[in-house]
CSV table of C-alpha atoms in Angstrom, one decimal:
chain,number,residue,atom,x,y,z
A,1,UNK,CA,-38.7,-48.0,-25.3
A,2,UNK,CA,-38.1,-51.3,-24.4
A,3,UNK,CA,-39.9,-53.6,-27.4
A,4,UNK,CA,-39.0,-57.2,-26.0
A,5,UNK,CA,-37.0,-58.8,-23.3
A,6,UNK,CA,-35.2,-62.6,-25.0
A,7,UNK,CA,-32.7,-65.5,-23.6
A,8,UNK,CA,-33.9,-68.0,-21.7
A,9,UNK,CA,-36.7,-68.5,-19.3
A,10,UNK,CA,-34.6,-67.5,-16.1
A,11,UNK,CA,-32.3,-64.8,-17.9
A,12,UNK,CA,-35.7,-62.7,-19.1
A,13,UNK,CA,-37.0,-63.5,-15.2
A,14,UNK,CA,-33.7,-61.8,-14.1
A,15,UNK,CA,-34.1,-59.1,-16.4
A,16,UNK,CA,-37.8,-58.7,-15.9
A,17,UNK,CA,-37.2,-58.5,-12.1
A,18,UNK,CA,-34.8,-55.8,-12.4
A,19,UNK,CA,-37.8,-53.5,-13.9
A,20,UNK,CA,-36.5,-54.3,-17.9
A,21,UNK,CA,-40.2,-55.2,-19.3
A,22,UNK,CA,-42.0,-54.6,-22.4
A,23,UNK,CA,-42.8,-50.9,-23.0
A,24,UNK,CA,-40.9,-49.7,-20.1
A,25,UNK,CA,-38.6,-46.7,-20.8
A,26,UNK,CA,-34.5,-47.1,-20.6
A,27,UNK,CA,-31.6,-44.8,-20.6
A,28,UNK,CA,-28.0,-45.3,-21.4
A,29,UNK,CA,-26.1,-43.7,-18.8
A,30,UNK,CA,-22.4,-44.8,-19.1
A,31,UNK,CA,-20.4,-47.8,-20.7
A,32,UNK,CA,-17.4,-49.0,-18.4
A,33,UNK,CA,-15.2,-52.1,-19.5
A,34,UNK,CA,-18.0,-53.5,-21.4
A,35,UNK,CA,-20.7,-53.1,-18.6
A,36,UNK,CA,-23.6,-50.5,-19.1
A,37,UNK,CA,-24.9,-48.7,-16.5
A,38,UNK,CA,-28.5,-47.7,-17.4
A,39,UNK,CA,-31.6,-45.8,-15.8
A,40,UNK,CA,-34.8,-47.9,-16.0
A,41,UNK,CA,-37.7,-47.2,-13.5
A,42,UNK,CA,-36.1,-44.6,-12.1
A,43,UNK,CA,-33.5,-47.2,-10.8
A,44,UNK,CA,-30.0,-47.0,-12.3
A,45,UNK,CA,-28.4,-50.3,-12.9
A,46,UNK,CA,-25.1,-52.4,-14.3
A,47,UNK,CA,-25.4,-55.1,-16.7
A,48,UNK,CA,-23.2,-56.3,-19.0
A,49,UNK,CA,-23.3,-56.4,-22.9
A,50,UNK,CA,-24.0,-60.1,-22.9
A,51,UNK,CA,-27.3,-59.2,-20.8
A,52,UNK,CA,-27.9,-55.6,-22.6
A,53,UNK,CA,-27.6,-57.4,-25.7
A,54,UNK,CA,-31.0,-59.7,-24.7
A,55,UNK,CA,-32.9,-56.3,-24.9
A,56,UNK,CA,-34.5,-55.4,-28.2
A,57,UNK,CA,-35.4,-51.4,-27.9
A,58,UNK,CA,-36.6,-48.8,-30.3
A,59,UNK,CA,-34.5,-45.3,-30.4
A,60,UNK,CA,-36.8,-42.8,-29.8
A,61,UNK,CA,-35.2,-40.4,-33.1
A,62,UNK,CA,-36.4,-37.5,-31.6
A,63,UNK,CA,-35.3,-37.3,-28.4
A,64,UNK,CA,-31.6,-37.6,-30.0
A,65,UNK,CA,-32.1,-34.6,-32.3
């Protein structure tokens, strides 16, 4: 679960825009070259680790046991 969104005012618009927003759910899907793909809103989308890094989440434990 997605806890907070950070960087600067237009960087967490961009984010925001692209459906990354407090309490919203996100998925890891793959990690190429340093980019992530991920699944949020049921949209699956490339960002890179500078961007990935502005997202603070919570690990849901038990959905990895």
């Amino acid at each position: 679960m997605i806890q907070r969104v950070g960087g600067k005012p237009e960087v967490r618009a961009h984010l925001e825009n692209l459906g990354f927003v407090s309490g919203g759910m996100v998925t890891v899907i793959s990690t190429m070259g340093g980019n992530l793909i991920v699944n949020v809103k049921e949209s699956r989308v490339a960002i890179s680790r500078e961007m990935a890094g502005k997202i603070l989440v919570k690990t849901d434990v038990k959905a990895l046991a």
